[in-house]
């Protein structure tokens, strides 16, 4: 149990650190899939049972969602076709997983019973209200599942963009906020292509006015770029990468020490209470 908790904590940290470095908040959403396992391991007491199905489902969800983000430098999902039946089906799978996990953790005593599953008379209004955030969160995981389906089969092609314009924006059109993203607009044969990118890719390419992209077109029409179109520009991010590596190593050591104390020597934490 202790090793499982330490391993999950490291993955949780890695997801958040990757989200901070890349500027892609989907990595932070990915970390939430580690929470059910962490809650069980931290809240475990003698006589309680660990739900192996939740651990298996968390691992499956994590692997599938991870595959939707893996190695992508630029991506264009606006040209992707939406098959709503498939999207709703994937959303439903994600919702059932999250709902089952949260309910089971409450019933088993690992999590505060905020929905009232252990009381004799259940309140349907209370359950409905507390389920709505799960419905909202499930949408993001449904999108990740859909993206994973899109990446199951890829066709390689080349896309030359001219009049490239790089900019930072958020969902409201401004250039600040926690939801900001890094974007590229370019033209090919009179057609405008709109790509989103990681923070490091933006720093490397922001002064380029023409790009030759090696694109992988997904099964559903999404565009994904996994290769840096300007490898000579990597020196622009060397200082940033070294700084991030130092910060990452220091934070990793702190998290590792905390995890060892938390899972292997919990009496130390009790001593400080």
PDB file of C-alpha atoms in Angstrom, residues 3-199:
ATOM      1  CA  UNK A   3       4.558   1.863  -2.405  1.00  0.00           C
ATOM      2  CA  UNK A   4       1.301   2.343  -4.314  1.00  0.00           C
ATOM      3  CA  UNK A   5       0.691   5.637  -2.535  1.00  0.00           C
ATOM      4  CA  UNK A   6       4.236   6.898  -3.157  1.00  0.00           C
ATOM      5  CA  UNK A   7       4.089   5.956  -6.843  1.00  0.00           C
ATOM      6  CA  UNK A   8       0.699   7.652  -7.280  1.00  0.00           C
ATOM      7  CA  UNK A   9       1.917  10.787  -5.492  1.00  0.00           C
ATOM      8  CA  UNK A  10       4.880  11.014  -7.870  1.00  0.00           C
ATOM      9  CA  UNK A  11       2.563  10.748 -10.879  1.00  0.00           C
ATOM     10  CA  UNK A  12       0.295  13.402  -9.355  1.00  0.00           C
ATOM     11  CA  UNK A  13       3.267  15.780  -8.987  1.00  0.00           C
ATOM     12  CA  UNK A  14       4.551  14.994 -12.479  1.00  0.00           C
ATOM     13  CA  UNK A  15       1.177  15.901 -14.042  1.00  0.00           C
ATOM     14  CA  UNK A  16       0.987  19.252 -12.264  1.00  0.00           C
ATOM     15  CA  UNK A  17       4.596  20.108 -13.057  1.00  0.00           C
ATOM     16  CA  UNK A  18       4.077  19.213 -16.731  1.00  0.00           C
ATOM     17  CA  UNK A  19       0.965  21.423 -16.818  1.00  0.00           C
ATOM     18  CA  UNK A  20       2.967  24.339 -15.404  1.00  0.00           C
ATOM     19  CA  UNK A  21       5.896  23.867 -17.811  1.00  0.00           C
ATOM     20  CA  UNK A  22       3.882  23.284 -20.997  1.00  0.00           C
ATOM     21  CA  UNK A  23       1.056  25.697 -20.226  1.00  0.00           C
ATOM     22  CA  UNK A  24      -1.408  22.945 -21.118  1.00  0.00           C
ATOM     23  CA  UNK A  25      -3.957  22.595 -18.325  1.00  0.00           C
ATOM     24  CA  UNK A  26      -5.150  19.203 -19.586  1.00  0.00           C
ATOM     25  CA  UNK A  27      -2.194  17.725 -17.689  1.00  0.00           C
ATOM     26  CA  UNK A  28      -3.674  19.138 -14.474  1.00  0.00           C
ATOM     27  CA  UNK A  29      -6.987  17.447 -15.291  1.00  0.00           C
ATOM     28  CA  UNK A  30      -5.053  14.222 -15.788  1.00  0.00           C
ATOM     29  CA  UNK A  31      -3.721  14.430 -12.233  1.00  0.00           C
ATOM     30  CA  UNK A  32      -7.267  14.270 -10.816  1.00  0.00           C
ATOM     31  CA  UNK A  33      -7.404  10.628 -11.893  1.00  0.00           C
ATOM     32  CA  UNK A  34      -4.783   9.899  -9.216  1.00  0.00           C
ATOM     33  CA  UNK A  35      -6.932  11.318  -6.411  1.00  0.00           C
ATOM     34  CA  UNK A  36      -9.174   8.259  -5.779  1.00  0.00           C
ATOM     35  CA  UNK A  37      -6.102   6.082  -5.237  1.00  0.00           C
ATOM     36  CA  UNK A  38      -4.407   8.670  -3.012  1.00  0.00           C
ATOM     37  CA  UNK A  39      -7.575   9.081  -0.948  1.00  0.00           C
ATOM     38  CA  UNK A  40      -7.774   5.329  -0.364  1.00  0.00           C
ATOM     39  CA  UNK A  41      -4.118   4.948   0.536  1.00  0.00           C
ATOM     40  CA  UNK A  42      -4.026   7.977   2.859  1.00  0.00           C
ATOM     41  CA  UNK A  43      -7.343   7.138   4.520  1.00  0.00           C
ATOM     42  CA  UNK A  44      -6.658   3.425   4.905  1.00  0.00           C
ATOM     43  CA  UNK A  45      -7.122   1.978   8.387  1.00  0.00           C
ATOM     44  CA  UNK A  46      -6.842  -1.556   9.650  1.00  0.00           C
ATOM     45  CA  UNK A  47      -9.895  -3.544   8.663  1.00  0.00           C
ATOM     46  CA  UNK A  48     -10.811  -1.373   5.671  1.00  0.00           C
ATOM     47  CA  UNK A  49     -10.822  -2.794   2.160  1.00  0.00           C
ATOM     48  CA  UNK A  50      -9.012  -1.359  -0.840  1.00  0.00           C
ATOM     49  CA  UNK A  51     -11.236  -1.307  -3.916  1.00  0.00           C
ATOM     50  CA  UNK A  52      -9.138  -2.928  -6.629  1.00  0.00           C
ATOM     51  CA  UNK A  53     -11.698  -2.021  -9.302  1.00  0.00           C
ATOM     52  CA  UNK A  54     -11.210   1.702  -8.639  1.00  0.00           C
ATOM     53  CA  UNK A  55      -7.429   1.325  -8.932  1.00  0.00           C
ATOM     54  CA  UNK A  56      -7.818  -0.596 -12.201  1.00  0.00           C
ATOM     55  CA  UNK A  57     -10.253   1.963 -13.623  1.00  0.00           C
ATOM     56  CA  UNK A  58      -8.003   4.855 -12.578  1.00  0.00           C
ATOM     57  CA  UNK A  59      -5.032   3.229 -14.314  1.00  0.00           C
ATOM     58  CA  UNK A  60      -7.090   2.598 -17.474  1.00  0.00           C
ATOM     59  CA  UNK A  61      -8.464   6.139 -17.546  1.00  0.00           C
ATOM     60  CA  UNK A  62      -5.004   7.590 -16.957  1.00  0.00           C
ATOM     61  CA  UNK A  63      -3.405   5.580 -19.782  1.00  0.00           C
ATOM     62  CA  UNK A  64      -6.155   6.485 -22.276  1.00  0.00           C
ATOM     63  CA  UNK A  65      -6.150  10.194 -21.379  1.00  0.00           C
ATOM     64  CA  UNK A  66      -2.343  10.253 -21.367  1.00  0.00           C
ATOM     65  CA  UNK A  67      -2.307   8.919 -24.931  1.00  0.00           C
ATOM     66  CA  UNK A  68      -4.391  11.920 -26.039  1.00  0.00           C
ATOM     67  CA  UNK A  69      -1.640  14.315 -24.856  1.00  0.00           C
ATOM     68  CA  UNK A  70       1.536  12.360 -25.551  1.00  0.00           C
ATOM     69  CA  UNK A  71       4.361  14.124 -27.439  1.00  0.00           C
ATOM     70  CA  UNK A  72       2.130  16.763 -29.097  1.00  0.00           C
ATOM     71  CA  UNK A  73       3.786  20.127 -29.781  1.00  0.00           C
ATOM     72  CA  UNK A  74       1.005  21.708 -31.858  1.00  0.00           C
ATOM     73  CA  UNK A  75      -2.562  20.592 -32.360  1.00  0.00           C
ATOM     74  CA  UNK A  76      -5.602  21.682 -34.349  1.00  0.00           C
ATOM     75  CA  UNK A  77      -8.895  20.163 -33.254  1.00  0.00           C
ATOM     76  CA  UNK A  78     -11.156  22.661 -35.019  1.00  0.00           C
ATOM     77  CA  UNK A  79     -10.908  20.605 -38.209  1.00  0.00           C
ATOM     78  CA  UNK A  80     -11.802  17.438 -36.332  1.00  0.00           C
ATOM     79  CA  UNK A  81     -15.230  15.923 -37.077  1.00  0.00           C
ATOM     80  CA  UNK A  82     -17.572  15.458 -34.141  1.00  0.00           C
ATOM     81  CA  UNK A  83     -19.629  12.279 -34.067  1.00  0.00           C
ATOM     82  CA  UNK A  84     -21.961  13.223 -31.262  1.00  0.00           C
ATOM     83  CA  UNK A  85     -23.159   9.693 -30.529  1.00  0.00           C
ATOM     84  CA  UNK A  86     -19.582   8.546 -29.986  1.00  0.00           C
ATOM     85  CA  UNK A  87     -18.742  11.672 -27.950  1.00  0.00           C
ATOM     86  CA  UNK A  88     -21.793  11.230 -25.689  1.00  0.00           C
ATOM     87  CA  UNK A  89     -20.971   7.544 -25.253  1.00  0.00           C
ATOM     88  CA  UNK A  90     -17.396   8.351 -24.182  1.00  0.00           C
ATOM     89  CA  UNK A  91     -18.641  11.122 -21.882  1.00  0.00           C
ATOM     90  CA  UNK A  92     -21.050   8.634 -20.284  1.00  0.00           C
ATOM     91  CA  UNK A  93     -18.226   6.173 -19.656  1.00  0.00           C
ATOM     92  CA  UNK A  94     -16.174   8.890 -17.945  1.00  0.00           C
ATOM     93  CA  UNK A  95     -19.161  10.045 -15.899  1.00  0.00           C
ATOM     94  CA  UNK A  96     -19.946   6.521 -14.687  1.00  0.00           C
ATOM     95  CA  UNK A  97     -16.311   6.002 -13.683  1.00  0.00           C
ATOM     96  CA  UNK A  98     -16.117   9.253 -11.710  1.00  0.00           C
ATOM     97  CA  UNK A  99     -19.549   8.794 -10.149  1.00  0.00           C
ATOM     98  CA  UNK A 100     -18.815   5.214  -9.114  1.00  0.00           C
ATOM     99  CA  UNK A 101     -15.427   6.149  -7.648  1.00  0.00           C
ATOM    100  CA  UNK A 102     -16.765   9.057  -5.596  1.00  0.00           C
ATOM    101  CA  UNK A 103     -19.784   7.107  -4.330  1.00  0.00           C
ATOM    102  CA  UNK A 104     -17.691   4.063  -3.419  1.00  0.00           C
ATOM    103  CA  UNK A 105     -15.157   6.203  -1.529  1.00  0.00           C
ATOM    104  CA  UNK A 106     -17.981   7.760   0.484  1.00  0.00           C
ATOM    105  CA  UNK A 107     -19.674   4.446   1.251  1.00  0.00           C
ATOM    106  CA  UNK A 108     -16.370   2.826   2.260  1.00  0.00           C
ATOM    107  CA  UNK A 109     -15.516   5.678   4.632  1.00  0.00           C
ATOM    108  CA  UNK A 110     -12.485   7.004   2.770  1.00  0.00           C
ATOM    109  CA  UNK A 111     -14.223  10.271   1.887  1.00  0.00           C
ATOM    110  CA  UNK A 112     -16.644  12.527   3.720  1.00  0.00           C
ATOM    111  CA  UNK A 113     -20.180  11.370   2.879  1.00  0.00           C
ATOM    112  CA  UNK A 114     -21.287  14.709   1.394  1.00  0.00           C
ATOM    113  CA  UNK A 115     -23.981  13.029  -0.728  1.00  0.00           C
ATOM    114  CA  UNK A 116     -25.502  11.128   2.173  1.00  0.00           C
ATOM    115  CA  UNK A 117     -25.194   7.541   0.922  1.00  0.00           C
ATOM    116  CA  UNK A 118     -24.705   6.134   4.429  1.00  0.00           C
ATOM    117  CA  UNK A 119     -27.749   7.801   5.971  1.00  0.00           C
ATOM    118  CA  UNK A 120     -30.997   5.912   6.331  1.00  0.00           C
ATOM    119  CA  UNK A 121     -33.090   8.473   4.434  1.00  0.00           C
ATOM    120  CA  UNK A 122     -31.339   9.777   1.342  1.00  0.00           C
ATOM    121  CA  UNK A 123     -31.999  13.230  -0.068  1.00  0.00           C
ATOM    122  CA  UNK A 124     -32.411  13.059  -3.864  1.00  0.00           C
ATOM    123  CA  UNK A 125     -32.000  16.856  -4.231  1.00  0.00           C
ATOM    124  CA  UNK A 126     -28.700  16.742  -2.327  1.00  0.00           C
ATOM    125  CA  UNK A 127     -27.427  13.892  -4.495  1.00  0.00           C
ATOM    126  CA  UNK A 128     -28.468  15.663  -7.707  1.00  0.00           C
ATOM    127  CA  UNK A 129     -26.821  18.983  -6.803  1.00  0.00           C
ATOM    128  CA  UNK A 130     -23.548  17.320  -5.794  1.00  0.00           C
ATOM    129  CA  UNK A 131     -23.570  15.203  -8.973  1.00  0.00           C
ATOM    130  CA  UNK A 132     -23.688  18.208 -11.333  1.00  0.00           C
ATOM    131  CA  UNK A 133     -19.946  19.044 -10.912  1.00  0.00           C
ATOM    132  CA  UNK A 134     -19.162  15.422 -11.814  1.00  0.00           C
ATOM    133  CA  UNK A 135     -21.184  15.829 -15.026  1.00  0.00           C
ATOM    134  CA  UNK A 136     -19.178  18.975 -15.878  1.00  0.00           C
ATOM    135  CA  UNK A 137     -15.783  17.394 -15.122  1.00  0.00           C
ATOM    136  CA  UNK A 138     -16.703  14.297 -17.161  1.00  0.00           C
ATOM    137  CA  UNK A 139     -16.929  16.476 -20.272  1.00  0.00           C
ATOM    138  CA  UNK A 140     -13.167  17.165 -20.203  1.00  0.00           C
ATOM    139  CA  UNK A 141     -12.326  13.492 -19.864  1.00  0.00           C
ATOM    140  CA  UNK A 142     -14.799  12.662 -22.631  1.00  0.00           C
ATOM    141  CA  UNK A 143     -12.884  15.083 -24.867  1.00  0.00           C
ATOM    142  CA  UNK A 144      -9.606  13.345 -23.952  1.00  0.00           C
ATOM    143  CA  UNK A 145     -11.127   9.954 -24.792  1.00  0.00           C
ATOM    144  CA  UNK A 146     -12.370  11.349 -28.103  1.00  0.00           C
ATOM    145  CA  UNK A 147      -8.904  12.696 -28.841  1.00  0.00           C
ATOM    146  CA  UNK A 148      -7.400   9.284 -28.065  1.00  0.00           C
ATOM    147  CA  UNK A 149      -9.784   7.706 -30.581  1.00  0.00           C
ATOM    148  CA  UNK A 150      -8.732  10.323 -33.131  1.00  0.00           C
ATOM    149  CA  UNK A 151      -5.070   9.388 -32.616  1.00  0.00           C
ATOM    150  CA  UNK A 152      -5.602   5.646 -33.010  1.00  0.00           C
ATOM    151  CA  UNK A 153      -4.793   5.907 -36.713  1.00  0.00           C
ATOM    152  CA  UNK A 154      -2.804   8.738 -38.301  1.00  0.00           C
ATOM    153  CA  UNK A 155      -1.970   9.801 -41.845  1.00  0.00           C
ATOM    154  CA  UNK A 156       1.297  11.679 -42.270  1.00  0.00           C
ATOM    155  CA  UNK A 157       1.416  14.746 -44.489  1.00  0.00           C
ATOM    156  CA  UNK A 158       3.220  18.038 -44.848  1.00  0.00           C
ATOM    157  CA  UNK A 159       1.673  21.458 -44.302  1.00  0.00           C
ATOM    158  CA  UNK A 160       3.411  24.688 -45.312  1.00  0.00           C
ATOM    159  CA  UNK A 161       2.092  27.779 -43.534  1.00  0.00           C
ATOM    160  CA  UNK A 162       2.837  31.372 -44.483  1.00  0.00           C
ATOM    161  CA  UNK A 163       1.904  34.680 -42.810  1.00  0.00           C
ATOM    162  CA  UNK A 164       2.243  32.996 -39.439  1.00  0.00           C
ATOM    163  CA  UNK A 165       0.903  34.933 -36.491  1.00  0.00           C
ATOM    164  CA  UNK A 166       1.661  33.853 -32.924  1.00  0.00           C
ATOM    165  CA  UNK A 167      -0.358  35.130 -29.980  1.00  0.00           C
ATOM    166  CA  UNK A 168      -1.450  34.416 -26.411  1.00  0.00           C
ATOM    167  CA  UNK A 169      -5.131  34.432 -25.515  1.00  0.00           C
ATOM    168  CA  UNK A 170      -7.618  33.036 -23.038  1.00  0.00           C
ATOM    169  CA  UNK A 171     -11.191  31.860 -23.424  1.00  0.00           C
ATOM    170  CA  UNK A 172     -12.456  35.443 -23.147  1.00  0.00           C
ATOM    171  CA  UNK A 173     -10.108  36.841 -25.789  1.00  0.00           C
ATOM    172  CA  UNK A 174      -7.679  38.511 -23.380  1.00  0.00           C
ATOM    173  CA  UNK A 175      -3.997  37.742 -22.945  1.00  0.00           C
ATOM    174  CA  UNK A 176      -3.935  37.000 -19.207  1.00  0.00           C
ATOM    175  CA  UNK A 177      -5.536  34.522 -16.831  1.00  0.00           C
ATOM    176  CA  UNK A 178      -5.058  30.937 -15.739  1.00  0.00           C
ATOM    177  CA  UNK A 179      -6.871  29.670 -18.842  1.00  0.00           C
ATOM    178  CA  UNK A 180      -4.528  31.366 -21.325  1.00  0.00           C
ATOM    179  CA  UNK A 181      -3.149  29.397 -24.244  1.00  0.00           C
ATOM    180  CA  UNK A 182      -0.521  29.770 -26.963  1.00  0.00           C
ATOM    181  CA  UNK A 183      -1.741  29.920 -30.561  1.00  0.00           C
ATOM    182  CA  UNK A 184      -0.577  30.025 -34.172  1.00  0.00           C
ATOM    183  CA  UNK A 185      -2.545  31.253 -37.169  1.00  0.00           C
ATOM    184  CA  UNK A 186      -1.183  30.511 -40.630  1.00  0.00           C
ATOM    185  CA  UNK A 187      -2.328  30.348 -44.255  1.00  0.00           C
ATOM    186  CA  UNK A 188      -1.994  27.537 -46.782  1.00  0.00           C
ATOM    187  CA  UNK A 189      -3.566  27.862 -50.261  1.00  0.00           C
ATOM    188  CA  UNK A 190      -5.944  30.524 -49.009  1.00  0.00           C
ATOM    189  CA  UNK A 191      -7.119  28.413 -46.071  1.00  0.00           C
ATOM    190  CA  UNK A 192      -6.502  29.611 -42.523  1.00  0.00           C
ATOM    191  CA  UNK A 193      -5.153  27.036 -40.066  1.00  0.00           C
ATOM    192  CA  UNK A 194      -5.410  27.592 -36.335  1.00  0.00           C
ATOM    193  CA  UNK A 195      -3.053  25.631 -34.082  1.00  0.00           C
ATOM    194  CA  UNK A 196      -2.683  25.603 -30.331  1.00  0.00           C
ATOM    195  CA  UNK A 197       0.742  24.836 -28.886  1.00  0.00           C
ATOM    196  CA  UNK A 198       2.743  24.301 -25.736  1.00  0.00           C
ATOM    197  CA  UNK A 199       4.551  27.189 -24.067  1.00  0.00           C
TER     198      UNK A 199
END
